[in-house]
Coordinates of N, CA and C in Angstrom, one line a residue:
X165 N 6.3 -90.5 -39.0 CA 5.6 -90.9 -40.6 C 4.2 -92.2 -39.6
X166 N 3.2 -92.3 -40.1 CA 2.4 -92.6 -40.4 C 2.2 -94.1 -40.8
X167 N 2.9 -94.6 -42.1 CA 2.6 -95.4 -42.4 C 4.2 -95.8 -43.4
X168 N 4.4 -96.4 -43.3 CA 6.3 -97.0 -43.4 C 5.9 -97.7 -44.8
X169 N 4.8 -98.6 -44.2 CA 5.4 -99.5 -46.0 C 4.7 -98.7 -47.4
X170 N 3.4 -97.5 -47.0 CA 3.7 -96.6 -47.2 C 4.7 -95.8 -47.9
X171 N 4.9 -95.8 -47.1 CA 6.5 -94.6 -47.4 C 7.4 -95.5 -48.3
X172 N 7.6 -97.4 -47.9 CA 8.7 -97.2 -48.8 C 8.6 -97.8 -50.1
X173 N 6.8 -98.3 -50.7 CA 6.7 -98.4 -51.8 C 6.4 -97.5 -52.4
X174 N 6.0 -95.9 -52.0 CA 5.9 -94.5 -52.7 C 7.5 -94.7 -53.2
X175 N 8.2 -94.4 -52.1 CA 9.4 -94.5 -52.6 C 10.9 -95.2 -53.7
X176 N 10.1 -96.2 -53.8 CA 10.6 -97.0 -54.2 C 9.9 -96.6 -55.6
X177 N 8.6 -96.6 -55.7 CA 8.2 -96.2 -57.0 C 8.5 -95.2 -58.3
X178 N 9.0 -93.8 -57.5 CA 9.4 -92.3 -57.4 C 11.4 -93.1 -57.7
X179 N 11.6 -93.2 -57.3 CA 13.2 -93.9 -57.9 C 12.8 -94.3 -58.9
X180 N 11.7 -95.4 -59.8 CA 12.1 -96.2 -60.9 C 11.5 -95.4 -61.4
X181 N 11.1 -94.1 -61.5 CA 10.4 -93.5 -62.6 C 11.6 -91.2 -62.2
X182 N 13.0 -91.8 -62.7 CA 13.0 -90.6 -61.6 C 13.9 -90.5 -64.0
X183 N 14.1 -88.7 -64.2 CA 14.4 -88.3 -65.3 C 15.4 -88.8 -65.9
X184 N 14.9 -89.0 -66.9 CA 16.4 -89.1 -68.1 C 16.7 -87.6 -68.6
X185 N 18.3 -87.3 -69.1 CA 18.4 -86.6 -69.3 C 17.8 -85.6 -70.6
X186 N 16.6 -86.3 -71.5 CA 16.0 -85.2 -72.6 C 14.9 -85.0 -71.6
X187 N 14.5 -85.0 -70.3 CA 13.2 -84.2 -69.7 C 11.7 -85.2 -70.5
X188 N 12.2 -86.5 -70.2 CA 11.5 -87.3 -70.0 C 11.3 -88.5 -69.3
X189 N 10.8 -89.4 -68.7 CA 10.9 -90.1 -67.3 C 11.3 -91.5 -68.3
X190 N 12.3 -91.9 -66.8 CA 13.0 -93.0 -67.9 C 12.3 -93.9 -67.5
X191 N 12.3 -94.4 -66.8 CA 11.0 -95.7 -66.8 C 10.0 -96.7 -67.5
X192 N 10.4 -97.2 -68.5 CA 10.1 -98.2 -69.5 C 8.5 -98.3 -69.6
X193 N 7.5 -98.4 -68.6 CA 6.5 -98.3 -68.6 C 5.8 -96.6 -69.0
X194 N 6.9 -95.7 -69.1 CA 6.6 -94.4 -69.3 C 7.1 -93.8 -71.0
X195 N 7.4 -94.6 -71.4 CA 7.2 -94.4 -73.0 C 7.2 -93.4 -73.0
X196 N 7.8 -92.3 -73.8 CA 7.1 -91.7 -74.7 C 6.7 -90.4 -74.1
X197 N 6.7 -90.4 -72.1 CA 5.8 -89.7 -70.3 C 7.1 -88.4 -70.8
X198 N 6.5 -86.4 -70.7 CA 7.7 -86.3 -70.5 C 7.8 -86.6 -68.7
X199 N 8.7 -86.0 -67.8 CA 9.1 -86.0 -66.6 C 8.6 -84.8 -66.4
X200 N 7.8 -84.6 -64.5 CA 7.4 -86.0 -63.7 C 5.8 -86.5 -64.5
X201 N 5.9 -88.0 -64.5 CA 5.3 -88.5 -64.9 C 3.6 -88.6 -63.9
X202 N 3.2 -89.6 -64.2 CA 1.8 -89.5 -63.4 C 2.1 -90.6 -62.6
X203 N 2.9 -91.7 -62.2 CA 3.2 -92.1 -61.5 C 4.5 -91.4 -60.6
X204 N 5.3 -91.5 -61.0 CA 5.9 -90.3 -60.4 C 4.9 -89.1 -59.2
X205 N 4.6 -88.1 -60.3 CA 3.4 -87.4 -58.8 C 2.2 -88.8 -57.8
X206 N 2.6 -89.4 -59.3 CA 1.3 -90.3 -57.9 C 2.4 -90.9 -56.6
X207 N 3.4 -90.8 -56.4 CA 4.3 -91.5 -55.9 C 4.7 -90.4 -54.5
X208 N 4.2 -89.3 -55.5 CA 4.6 -88.3 -54.4 C 3.7 -87.6 -53.4
X209 N 2.8 -87.8 -53.8 CA 1.3 -87.9 -53.4 C 1.5 -88.7 -52.7
X210 N 1.4 -90.2 -52.4 CA 1.7 -91.1 -51.3 C 2.6 -90.5 -50.3
X211 N 3.9 -90.2 -50.2 CA 4.8 -90.1 -49.7 C 4.6 -88.9 -48.8
X212 N 3.5 -88.1 -49.5 CA 3.6 -86.9 -48.5 C 1.9 -87.3 -47.8
X213 N 0.9 -88.2 -48.1 CA 0.5 -89.0 -47.2 C 0.1 -90.4 -46.1
X214 N 2.1 -90.8 -46.7 CA 2.2 -91.5 -45.7 C 3.4 -90.6 -44.4
X215 N 3.8 -89.3 -44.6 CA 3.8 -88.6 -43.8 C 3.1 -87.9 -42.8
X216 N 1.9 -87.6 -42.9 CA 1.1 -87.3 -41.9 C -0.3 -87.3 -41.2
X217 N 0.1 -86.1 -40.2 CA -0.2 -87.3 -38.8 C -2.3 -88.2 -39.6
X218 N -2.3 -88.4 -38.4 CA -3.2 -88.9 -38.4 C -4.0 -88.5 -38.3
X219 N -5.3 -88.0 -38.6 CA -6.5 -87.9 -38.4 C -7.6 -88.3 -38.4
X220 N -8.9 -87.6 -37.5 CA -9.6 -88.8 -38.0 C -10.6 -88.6 -39.7
X221 N -11.4 -89.4 -39.4 CA -11.8 -89.0 -40.9 C -13.1 -87.7 -41.1
X222 N -13.7 -88.5 -40.0 CA -15.0 -86.9 -39.7 C -14.9 -86.7 -38.2
X223 N -15.1 -85.8 -38.2 CA -15.9 -85.7 -36.2 C -16.7 -86.2 -35.9
X224 N -16.4 -86.1 -34.7 CA -18.2 -86.6 -33.4 C -19.6 -86.0 -34.4
X225 N -20.4 -86.2 -34.6 CA -22.1 -85.9 -34.4 C -22.5 -85.7 -33.0
X226 N -22.8 -84.6 -33.5 CA -23.9 -84.0 -32.3 C -23.5 -84.4 -31.4
X227 N -24.4 -85.7 -31.6 CA -24.6 -86.7 -30.1 C -23.3 -87.1 -29.5
X228 N -21.8 -86.7 -30.0 CA -20.9 -86.9 -29.5 C -20.8 -88.8 -29.8
X229 N -21.6 -89.5 -30.5 CA -20.8 -91.1 -31.6 C -20.1 -90.2 -32.5
X230 N -19.0 -91.5 -32.4 CA -18.9 -91.4 -34.0 C -19.3 -91.6 -34.8
X231 N -19.1 -90.7 -36.3 CA -20.1 -92.0 -37.6 C -19.8 -93.0 -38.2
X232 N -20.9 -92.8 -38.5 CA -21.4 -94.5 -39.5 C -20.0 -94.8 -40.0
X233 N -19.6 -95.6 -40.1 CA -18.3 -96.0 -40.9 C -18.6 -97.3 -42.7
X234 N -20.3 -97.8 -41.5 CA -20.1 -99.0 -42.7 C -19.3 -100.1 -42.0
X235 N -18.3 -100.4 -41.7 CA -18.0 -101.5 -39.8 C -18.1 -101.2 -39.0
X236 N -18.7 -102.6 -37.8 CA -19.2 -102.9 -36.8 C -17.8 -103.7 -36.3
X237 N -17.3 -103.1 -35.0 CA -17.1 -104.1 -34.0 C -17.8 -105.4 -33.5
X238 N -19.2 -105.7 -33.9 CA -19.9 -106.5 -33.2 C -20.3 -107.4 -34.0
X239 N -20.0 -108.7 -34.0 CA -20.0 -110.0 -34.8 C -20.9 -110.3 -35.3
X240 N -21.4 -110.6 -36.4 CA -22.3 -110.5 -37.2 C -23.4 -111.4 -37.2
X241 N -23.1 -112.4 -36.0 CA -24.3 -113.4 -35.2 C -25.0 -112.8 -34.5
X242 N -24.3 -111.4 -33.9 CA -25.2 -110.4 -32.4 C -25.9 -109.9 -33.5
X243 N -26.0 -109.5 -34.1 CA -26.1 -107.6 -35.5 C -27.6 -108.5 -35.4
X244 N -28.6 -108.0 -35.2 CA -29.9 -108.2 -35.6 C -29.9 -108.5 -37.4
X245 N -30.7 -108.9 -37.9 CA -30.9 -108.8 -39.5 C -31.7 -107.5 -39.9
X246 N -31.2 -107.5 -41.4 CA -31.8 -106.0 -41.3 C -33.4 -106.6 -42.2
X247 N -34.2 -105.5 -41.8 CA -35.5 -105.4 -42.7 C -35.8 -105.5 -43.8
X248 N -36.3 -106.9 -44.4 CA -36.4 -106.9 -45.8 C -38.1 -106.5 -46.6
X249 N -37.7 -105.8 -47.2 CA -38.4 -104.8 -47.6 C -39.5 -104.8 -49.3
X250 N -40.7 -104.6 -49.3 CA -40.7 -105.8 -50.6 C -41.1 -105.3 -51.7
X251 N -40.7 -105.8 -52.3 CA -40.0 -104.7 -54.0 C -41.9 -104.4 -54.4

C-alpha cells in the first residue's frame, strides 16, 4: 500500500455508501440515487490508487534530467528573478 491515509478515508466513504435493500444508496446525501452511487465509485477508485505501486509521473527527458514540475528544492532567495516582459 502506498498511501494508508487515502486508503482509510476511501474505505470509510465506501462503507458509508452501502447499498440499501431497494437498490439505492443507503447514505442520506445520496437520497434517490441508485447504487453504486458516485461517492462509492469514487471511493473504489481511491482505493485502487492507494494500493497502486508508486510510479514516476513522467519519464526522464532525453538528457536524463527529471521533467520540470513547477516545484524547486532551491530556496526562493537563491533563485534568479523571472525576467519581466513589457506589455
